[in-house]
Amino acid sequence: MSRRVCASVLHRAARYTLTPSSPTAPSQYSLFAEAHQCNYSSWGPRRSDQRGLAGEGTGNWSQSKRLRSTRRDIDFMLSGVQINGFLRSNEQSVSVPEFDGRALCAVKKFESNQLAANTPNEDRRSAATCLQSKGMLFGVFDGHGGSACAQAVSERLLLYAAVAMMSKQSLEELERCVEHGRAAPPILQWYKHHADFNYRECASLYVDHLRVFWQELLDSEEHGEGMSPLDALEWSFKRLDADISLEAQVPLYNDLVKSTAIQVAFSGCTACVAHVSTDRIHVANSGDSRAVLGVLEEDGSWSALPLSLDHNTQNQAEVERIKAQHPPSERATVVTDDRLLGVLMPLRGFGDVRFKWSLELQQSILAGLESGVDLDSLSLYQYTPPNYLTPPYLDVAPEVTHHKLRPQDRFLILGTDGLWDELGNEEAVRLVGEHLSGIHLQAPVSPSERQMKLGQMHKLLLERQTRASPALDANAATHLIRHALGTGEYGELSQQRLATMLTLPEDLARLYRDDITATVVYLNSDLARPQRS
């Protein structure tokens, strides 16, 4: 089956009907940044040979059981060592100094992991310390129509946000260094995993446009001490998306850079970015990734506080927002089959110029490519979304929330929708909270539970026994992914289920699970305690 036909077949299950782009070679590219050598564990080979097709997985275990029942000739059983190798190959753990030389840091450490379903993985993640302003930045990015847009945004967005927060004095020094060819002061200290890579061939282009951005900030009389985190996040999302759109339209250095710019613009990604300062968390979200705060209550239980809202059809206010931007005659067609124009699941995001540009501009850009260029090789298909009458239908403008840190706020979970398809907010927070504390609270048996029949009581005991089982992973993000894919009927970890989900053939894996990225940020709650006089 050809890739074009396969994409059409998967349309109803797909997040977006394009197939993945080709992987990009690793590089050590850095952008006015200091590299940080992170400690990570690597168990076994990378799972690039066991990831699936592009599309939106259902996360439905009943479907996986039906699949297993029809493939009895395949031995899905893996050893515990193999399962751990698959789950831990992309995990990352970084401890952060309490005092970094400039100010106290509200982040104690963070742990992150990724598990792919697509080939290649379309999720990306980023983490960095702002060196010219206070705070740390964390982001998760969920690509669709290939990994190109998520890759570019993961490299660039944190830099745009950090530049926006820099003071005019710092920006002037940065501009003088670049103008005179001197070494520029680093903007970010990146925390990279060994498997991360960058679009090295686009480095000059990305620096040029970042420089234009800070030059415009310098020309602004209002910039002064720099933007607040709230304003910086909002501006950085919008400005980067505008640059991505521009780069696909203008002449560029060479064919490789041009083809990359086209891929980035025509694919798309969601983004959820958190800025953690000494006393606040700001979260900017565009799409259906999510940020959830873990709160330790007075009774020792854990509760979840969402810091973002999903931008999909489950959010009725978001649906109404989009419908209000188009004529009443389009109310029945703007959102159909729980998708934007019946095609795209997230209702905000980067790239995806198929839903932003006029048809004339799209046709002009594609027609202007070098003769003989195979659009399939760029993962681009010449199609028009149905009822494409009054573009743009999509924008990147993030919803930005802020939260003042309290002593009971213990950690922040950032995850792409592949995680939240499998775990609810409360369940994810409980898993991380109990992993952190090592304490598994069990509610007393209620009067109604005492009247249970023997079979019901057996189920309750199994559930309680599962919650008291020791964690298998030191990394909390890995712990989340293991439970997201391996939780059985009674809440127990099922080795068989986990093995099945990890060994699904490439052409089926994406139908049963999504790429998953999770980052857990542990907070220094002592900073939020009132200081005694």
PDB file of C-alpha atoms in Angstrom, residues 112-336:
ATOM      1  CA  SER A 112      11.540  13.476  31.261  1.00  0.00           C
ATOM      2  CA  ASN A 113      10.931  10.631  28.837  1.00  0.00           C
ATOM      3  CA  GLN A 114       9.505   9.852  25.416  1.00  0.00           C
ATOM      4  CA  LEU A 115       8.056   6.732  23.813  1.00  0.00           C
ATOM      5  CA  ALA A 116       7.394   6.776  20.095  1.00  0.00           C
ATOM      6  CA  ALA A 117       4.565   5.253  18.101  1.00  0.00           C
ATOM      7  CA  ASN A 118       5.333   7.067  14.835  1.00  0.00           C
ATOM      8  CA  THR A 119       8.416   6.482  12.687  1.00  0.00           C
ATOM      9  CA  PRO A 120      10.138   8.806  13.392  1.00  0.00           C
ATOM     10  CA  ASN A 121       8.768  10.096  16.680  1.00  0.00           C
ATOM     11  CA  GLU A 122       6.769  13.268  16.021  1.00  0.00           C
ATOM     12  CA  ASP A 123       6.949  14.528  19.627  1.00  0.00           C
ATOM     13  CA  ARG A 124       9.701  16.847  20.821  1.00  0.00           C
ATOM     14  CA  ARG A 125      10.673  18.327  24.221  1.00  0.00           C
ATOM     15  CA  SER A 126      12.855  21.195  25.425  1.00  0.00           C
ATOM     16  CA  ALA A 127      14.229  22.431  28.734  1.00  0.00           C
ATOM     17  CA  ALA A 128      16.524  25.362  29.485  1.00  0.00           C
ATOM     18  CA  THR A 129      17.571  27.913  32.087  1.00  0.00           C
ATOM     19  CA  CYS A 130      17.220  31.575  31.137  1.00  0.00           C
ATOM     20  CA  LEU A 131      20.694  33.043  31.584  1.00  0.00           C
ATOM     21  CA  GLN A 132      19.802  36.693  30.971  1.00  0.00           C
ATOM     22  CA  SER A 133      16.640  36.692  33.078  1.00  0.00           C
ATOM     23  CA  LYS A 134      15.298  34.673  35.979  1.00  0.00           C
ATOM     24  CA  GLY A 135      13.535  31.356  35.579  1.00  0.00           C
ATOM     25  CA  MET A 136      13.503  28.102  33.644  1.00  0.00           C
ATOM     26  CA  LEU A 137      11.568  27.120  30.524  1.00  0.00           C
ATOM     27  CA  PHE A 138      10.101  23.696  29.725  1.00  0.00           C
ATOM     28  CA  GLY A 139       8.186  22.662  26.638  1.00  0.00           C
ATOM     29  CA  VAL A 140       6.515  19.654  25.015  1.00  0.00           C
ATOM     30  CA  PHE A 141       5.606  19.693  21.332  1.00  0.00           C
ATOM     31  CA  ASP A 142       3.323  17.260  19.498  1.00  0.00           C
ATOM     32  CA  GLY A 143       3.875  17.180  15.746  1.00  0.00           C
ATOM     33  CA  HIS A 144       1.517  16.021  13.033  1.00  0.00           C
ATOM     34  CA  GLY A 145       2.009  15.629   9.317  1.00  0.00           C
ATOM     35  CA  GLY A 146       5.586  14.734  10.166  1.00  0.00           C
ATOM     36  CA  SER A 147       8.110  15.824  12.764  1.00  0.00           C
ATOM     37  CA  ALA A 148       9.463  18.906  10.949  1.00  0.00           C
ATOM     38  CA  CYS A 149       7.379  21.604  12.642  1.00  0.00           C
ATOM     39  CA  ALA A 150       7.766  20.147  16.138  1.00  0.00           C
ATOM     40  CA  GLN A 151      11.513  19.903  15.575  1.00  0.00           C
ATOM     41  CA  ALA A 152      11.863  23.543  14.517  1.00  0.00           C
ATOM     42  CA  VAL A 153       9.611  24.861  17.282  1.00  0.00           C
ATOM     43  CA  SER A 154      11.434  22.857  19.958  1.00  0.00           C
ATOM     44  CA  GLU A 155      14.716  24.457  18.854  1.00  0.00           C
ATOM     45  CA  ARG A 156      13.462  28.026  18.554  1.00  0.00           C
ATOM     46  CA  LEU A 157      10.485  28.852  20.772  1.00  0.00           C
ATOM     47  CA  LEU A 158      12.335  28.964  24.100  1.00  0.00           C
ATOM     48  CA  LEU A 159      14.893  31.347  22.583  1.00  0.00           C
ATOM     49  CA  TYR A 160      12.159  33.725  21.397  1.00  0.00           C
ATOM     50  CA  ALA A 161      10.584  33.707  24.867  1.00  0.00           C
ATOM     51  CA  ALA A 162      13.931  34.269  26.595  1.00  0.00           C
ATOM     52  CA  VAL A 163      14.844  37.152  24.260  1.00  0.00           C
ATOM     53  CA  ALA A 164      11.473  38.801  24.892  1.00  0.00           C
ATOM     54  CA  MET A 165      12.148  38.743  28.655  1.00  0.00           C
ATOM     55  CA  MET A 166      15.638  40.277  28.315  1.00  0.00           C
ATOM     56  CA  SER A 167      16.143  43.907  29.250  1.00  0.00           C
ATOM     57  CA  LYS A 168      16.929  46.487  26.605  1.00  0.00           C
ATOM     58  CA  GLN A 169      20.428  46.840  28.068  1.00  0.00           C
ATOM     59  CA  SER A 170      21.082  43.109  27.645  1.00  0.00           C
ATOM     60  CA  LEU A 171      19.698  43.166  24.104  1.00  0.00           C
ATOM     61  CA  GLU A 172      21.951  46.111  23.221  1.00  0.00           C
ATOM     62  CA  GLU A 173      24.995  44.166  24.408  1.00  0.00           C
ATOM     63  CA  LEU A 174      23.845  41.128  22.412  1.00  0.00           C
ATOM     64  CA  GLU A 175      23.423  43.231  19.269  1.00  0.00           C
ATOM     65  CA  ARG A 176      26.846  44.877  19.660  1.00  0.00           C
ATOM     66  CA  CYS A 177      28.523  41.469  19.963  1.00  0.00           C
ATOM     67  CA  VAL A 178      26.820  40.094  16.869  1.00  0.00           C
ATOM     68  CA  GLU A 179      27.409  43.267  14.852  1.00  0.00           C
ATOM     69  CA  HIS A 180      31.145  43.278  15.626  1.00  0.00           C
ATOM     70  CA  GLY A 181      31.644  39.529  15.349  1.00  0.00           C
ATOM     71  CA  ARG A 182      32.416  39.021  19.030  1.00  0.00           C
ATOM     72  CA  ALA A 183      31.289  36.069  21.119  1.00  0.00           C
ATOM     73  CA  ALA A 184      27.733  36.751  22.236  1.00  0.00           C
ATOM     74  CA  PRO A 185      26.633  36.128  25.826  1.00  0.00           C
ATOM     75  CA  PRO A 186      24.579  32.926  25.978  1.00  0.00           C
ATOM     76  CA  ILE A 187      20.820  33.304  26.218  1.00  0.00           C
ATOM     77  CA  LEU A 188      19.898  29.834  27.401  1.00  0.00           C
ATOM     78  CA  GLN A 189      21.540  26.895  29.066  1.00  0.00           C
ATOM     79  CA  TRP A 190      19.969  23.952  27.277  1.00  0.00           C
ATOM     80  CA  TYR A 191      19.465  20.539  28.851  1.00  0.00           C
ATOM     81  CA  LYS A 192      19.778  18.082  25.999  1.00  0.00           C
ATOM     82  CA  HIS A 193      19.281  14.342  25.773  1.00  0.00           C
ATOM     83  CA  HIS A 194      21.838  12.436  23.738  1.00  0.00           C
ATOM     84  CA  ALA A 195      19.168  11.562  21.145  1.00  0.00           C
ATOM     85  CA  ASP A 196      18.156  15.201  20.544  1.00  0.00           C
ATOM     86  CA  PHE A 197      19.217  16.804  17.288  1.00  0.00           C
ATOM     87  CA  ASN A 198      18.892  20.134  15.493  1.00  0.00           C
ATOM     88  CA  TYR A 199      18.328  21.458  11.999  1.00  0.00           C
ATOM     89  CA  ARG A 200      21.995  22.354  11.644  1.00  0.00           C
ATOM     90  CA  GLU A 201      21.590  23.451   8.024  1.00  0.00           C
ATOM     91  CA  CYS A 202      19.018  26.080   9.127  1.00  0.00           C
ATOM     92  CA  ALA A 203      21.080  27.559  11.980  1.00  0.00           C
ATOM     93  CA  SER A 204      21.998  30.765  10.141  1.00  0.00           C
ATOM     94  CA  LEU A 205      18.417  31.325   9.044  1.00  0.00           C
ATOM     95  CA  TYR A 206      17.109  30.846  12.572  1.00  0.00           C
ATOM     96  CA  VAL A 207      19.709  33.218  14.059  1.00  0.00           C
ATOM     97  CA  ASP A 208      18.916  35.864  11.425  1.00  0.00           C
ATOM     98  CA  HIS A 209      15.214  35.884  12.259  1.00  0.00           C
ATOM     99  CA  LEU A 210      15.819  35.795  16.006  1.00  0.00           C
ATOM    100  CA  ARG A 211      18.086  38.827  15.537  1.00  0.00           C
ATOM    101  CA  VAL A 212      15.379  40.699  13.614  1.00  0.00           C
ATOM    102  CA  PHE A 213      13.057  39.995  16.541  1.00  0.00           C
ATOM    103  CA  TRP A 214      15.403  41.460  19.163  1.00  0.00           C
ATOM    104  CA  GLN A 215      16.196  44.434  16.897  1.00  0.00           C
ATOM    105  CA  GLU A 216      12.487  45.228  16.794  1.00  0.00           C
ATOM    106  CA  LEU A 217      12.362  44.992  20.585  1.00  0.00           C
ATOM    107  CA  LEU A 218      15.277  47.420  20.772  1.00  0.00           C
ATOM    108  CA  ASP A 219      13.354  49.860  18.572  1.00  0.00           C
ATOM    109  CA  SER A 220      10.406  49.735  20.951  1.00  0.00           C
ATOM    110  CA  GLU A 221      10.330  52.551  23.492  1.00  0.00           C
ATOM    111  CA  GLU A 222       8.234  50.411  25.840  1.00  0.00           C
ATOM    112  CA  HIS A 223      10.581  47.427  26.143  1.00  0.00           C
ATOM    113  CA  GLY A 224      12.669  48.733  29.049  1.00  0.00           C
ATOM    114  CA  GLU A 225      13.371  45.914  31.512  1.00  0.00           C
ATOM    115  CA  GLY A 226      11.883  43.303  29.233  1.00  0.00           C
ATOM    116  CA  MET A 227       8.477  41.707  28.890  1.00  0.00           C
ATOM    117  CA  SER A 228       6.746  39.901  31.702  1.00  0.00           C
ATOM    118  CA  PRO A 229       6.700  36.099  31.320  1.00  0.00           C
ATOM    119  CA  LEU A 230       3.006  36.275  30.374  1.00  0.00           C
ATOM    120  CA  ASP A 231       3.586  38.761  27.555  1.00  0.00           C
ATOM    121  CA  ALA A 232       6.840  37.117  26.462  1.00  0.00           C
ATOM    122  CA  LEU A 233       5.200  33.724  26.026  1.00  0.00           C
ATOM    123  CA  GLU A 234       2.302  35.137  24.037  1.00  0.00           C
ATOM    124  CA  TRP A 235       4.545  37.224  21.786  1.00  0.00           C
ATOM    125  CA  SER A 236       7.048  34.428  21.209  1.00  0.00           C
ATOM    126  CA  PHE A 237       4.362  31.988  20.025  1.00  0.00           C
ATOM    127  CA  LYS A 238       2.908  34.475  17.560  1.00  0.00           C
ATOM    128  CA  ARG A 239       6.245  35.776  16.321  1.00  0.00           C
ATOM    129  CA  LEU A 240       7.786  32.355  15.724  1.00  0.00           C
ATOM    130  CA  ASP A 241       4.720  31.175  13.809  1.00  0.00           C
ATOM    131  CA  ALA A 242       4.899  34.300  11.648  1.00  0.00           C
ATOM    132  CA  ASP A 243       8.579  33.602  10.949  1.00  0.00           C
ATOM    133  CA  ILE A 244       7.815  29.984  10.022  1.00  0.00           C
ATOM    134  CA  SER A 245       5.211  31.224   7.552  1.00  0.00           C
ATOM    135  CA  LEU A 246       7.582  33.833   6.099  1.00  0.00           C
ATOM    136  CA  GLU A 247      10.487  31.412   5.694  1.00  0.00           C
ATOM    137  CA  ALA A 248       8.365  29.171   3.469  1.00  0.00           C
ATOM    138  CA  GLN A 249       7.563  32.095   1.173  1.00  0.00           C
ATOM    139  CA  VAL A 250      10.917  33.845   0.589  1.00  0.00           C
ATOM    140  CA  PRO A 251      14.029  32.782  -1.372  1.00  0.00           C
ATOM    141  CA  LEU A 252      16.505  30.943   0.866  1.00  0.00           C
ATOM    142  CA  TYR A 253      20.163  29.959   0.838  1.00  0.00           C
ATOM    143  CA  ASN A 254      19.881  26.570  -0.828  1.00  0.00           C
ATOM    144  CA  ASP A 255      17.434  23.826  -1.774  1.00  0.00           C
ATOM    145  CA  LEU A 256      17.930  21.923   1.489  1.00  0.00           C
ATOM    146  CA  VAL A 257      17.051  24.929   3.644  1.00  0.00           C
ATOM    147  CA  LYS A 258      14.120  25.745   1.376  1.00  0.00           C
ATOM    148  CA  SER A 259      12.704  22.215   1.504  1.00  0.00           C
ATOM    149  CA  THR A 260      13.087  22.176   5.296  1.00  0.00           C
ATOM    150  CA  ALA A 261      11.251  25.501   5.593  1.00  0.00           C
ATOM    151  CA  ILE A 262       8.439  24.154   3.400  1.00  0.00           C
ATOM    152  CA  GLN A 263       8.167  20.989   5.483  1.00  0.00           C
ATOM    153  CA  VAL A 264       8.089  22.962   8.724  1.00  0.00           C
ATOM    154  CA  ALA A 265       5.333  25.278   7.481  1.00  0.00           C
ATOM    155  CA  PHE A 266       3.108  22.625   5.897  1.00  0.00           C
ATOM    156  CA  SER A 267       3.367  20.207   8.819  1.00  0.00           C
ATOM    157  CA  GLY A 268       2.226  21.376  12.231  1.00  0.00           C
ATOM    158  CA  CYS A 269       2.592  20.973  15.982  1.00  0.00           C
ATOM    159  CA  THR A 270       0.997  21.850  19.281  1.00  0.00           C
ATOM    160  CA  ALA A 271       3.033  23.445  22.062  1.00  0.00           C
ATOM    161  CA  CYS A 272       2.748  23.643  25.830  1.00  0.00           C
ATOM    162  CA  VAL A 273       5.474  25.747  27.476  1.00  0.00           C
ATOM    163  CA  ALA A 274       5.958  26.562  31.157  1.00  0.00           C
ATOM    164  CA  HIS A 275       8.109  29.337  32.610  1.00  0.00           C
ATOM    165  CA  VAL A 276       8.968  28.676  36.261  1.00  0.00           C
ATOM    166  CA  SER A 277      10.269  31.651  38.238  1.00  0.00           C
ATOM    167  CA  THR A 278      10.991  31.858  41.957  1.00  0.00           C
ATOM    168  CA  ASP A 279       7.348  32.514  42.858  1.00  0.00           C
ATOM    169  CA  ARG A 280       5.151  31.802  39.834  1.00  0.00           C
ATOM    170  CA  ILE A 281       4.456  29.412  37.017  1.00  0.00           C
ATOM    171  CA  HIS A 282       3.263  30.754  33.662  1.00  0.00           C
ATOM    172  CA  VAL A 283       1.959  28.250  31.126  1.00  0.00           C
ATOM    173  CA  ALA A 284       1.329  29.003  27.461  1.00  0.00           C
ATOM    174  CA  ASN A 285      -0.633  26.373  25.566  1.00  0.00           C
ATOM    175  CA  SER A 286      -1.623  26.090  21.930  1.00  0.00           C
ATOM    176  CA  GLY A 287      -3.278  22.764  21.065  1.00  0.00           C
ATOM    177  CA  ASP A 288      -4.032  19.669  23.096  1.00  0.00           C
ATOM    178  CA  SER A 289      -0.890  19.060  25.111  1.00  0.00           C
ATOM    179  CA  ARG A 290      -1.384  19.800  28.806  1.00  0.00           C
ATOM    180  CA  ALA A 291       0.180  21.132  32.013  1.00  0.00           C
ATOM    181  CA  VAL A 292      -1.059  19.851  35.395  1.00  0.00           C
ATOM    182  CA  LEU A 293       0.169  20.875  38.852  1.00  0.00           C
ATOM    183  CA  GLY A 294       0.537  18.249  41.590  1.00  0.00           C
ATOM    184  CA  VAL A 295      -0.695  19.548  44.972  1.00  0.00           C
ATOM    185  CA  LEU A 296      -0.102  17.855  48.345  1.00  0.00           C
ATOM    186  CA  GLU A 297      -3.192  18.366  50.504  1.00  0.00           C
ATOM    187  CA  GLU A 298      -3.170  18.685  54.302  1.00  0.00           C
ATOM    188  CA  ASP A 299      -4.464  15.126  54.747  1.00  0.00           C
ATOM    189  CA  GLY A 300      -1.546  13.739  52.714  1.00  0.00           C
ATOM    190  CA  SER A 301      -3.589  13.075  49.581  1.00  0.00           C
ATOM    191  CA  TRP A 302      -2.725  14.423  46.137  1.00  0.00           C
ATOM    192  CA  SER A 303      -4.891  16.653  43.958  1.00  0.00           C
ATOM    193  CA  ALA A 304      -4.466  17.896  40.396  1.00  0.00           C
ATOM    194  CA  LEU A 305      -4.698  21.548  39.357  1.00  0.00           C
ATOM    195  CA  PRO A 306      -4.838  21.972  35.551  1.00  0.00           C
ATOM    196  CA  LEU A 307      -2.829  24.964  34.329  1.00  0.00           C
ATOM    197  CA  SER A 308      -3.959  24.674  30.702  1.00  0.00           C
ATOM    198  CA  LEU A 309      -7.071  23.887  28.692  1.00  0.00           C
ATOM    199  CA  ASP A 310      -7.104  21.524  25.713  1.00  0.00           C
ATOM    200  CA  HIS A 311      -7.848  23.151  22.385  1.00  0.00           C
ATOM    201  CA  ASN A 312      -9.948  20.455  20.749  1.00  0.00           C
ATOM    202  CA  THR A 313     -13.628  19.737  20.252  1.00  0.00           C
ATOM    203  CA  GLN A 314     -14.020  18.605  23.870  1.00  0.00           C
ATOM    204  CA  ASN A 315     -13.599  22.292  24.724  1.00  0.00           C
ATOM    205  CA  GLN A 316     -16.921  23.798  23.653  1.00  0.00           C
ATOM    206  CA  ALA A 317     -15.762  27.368  24.241  1.00  0.00           C
ATOM    207  CA  GLU A 318     -12.904  26.745  21.805  1.00  0.00           C
ATOM    208  CA  VAL A 319     -15.307  25.390  19.178  1.00  0.00           C
ATOM    209  CA  GLU A 320     -17.522  28.446  19.561  1.00  0.00           C
ATOM    210  CA  ARG A 321     -14.505  30.749  19.315  1.00  0.00           C
ATOM    211  CA  ILE A 322     -13.571  29.294  15.938  1.00  0.00           C
ATOM    212  CA  LYS A 323     -17.135  29.304  14.615  1.00  0.00           C
ATOM    213  CA  ALA A 324     -17.528  32.971  15.581  1.00  0.00           C
ATOM    214  CA  GLN A 325     -14.594  33.866  13.307  1.00  0.00           C
ATOM    215  CA  HIS A 326     -16.430  32.677  10.176  1.00  0.00           C
ATOM    216  CA  PRO A 327     -19.765  33.461   8.487  1.00  0.00           C
ATOM    217  CA  PRO A 328     -22.933  31.861   9.923  1.00  0.00           C
ATOM    218  CA  SER A 329     -23.230  29.839   6.712  1.00  0.00           C
ATOM    219  CA  GLU A 330     -20.110  27.871   7.784  1.00  0.00           C
ATOM    220  CA  ARG A 331     -21.219  26.938  11.304  1.00  0.00           C
ATOM    221  CA  ALA A 332     -22.014  23.403  10.215  1.00  0.00           C
ATOM    222  CA  THR A 333     -18.731  22.859   8.344  1.00  0.00           C
ATOM    223  CA  VAL A 334     -15.979  24.614  10.325  1.00  0.00           C
ATOM    224  CA  VAL A 335     -15.824  21.739  12.813  1.00  0.00           C
ATOM    225  CA  THR A 336     -17.031  18.303  11.694  1.00  0.00           C
TER     226      THR A 336
END
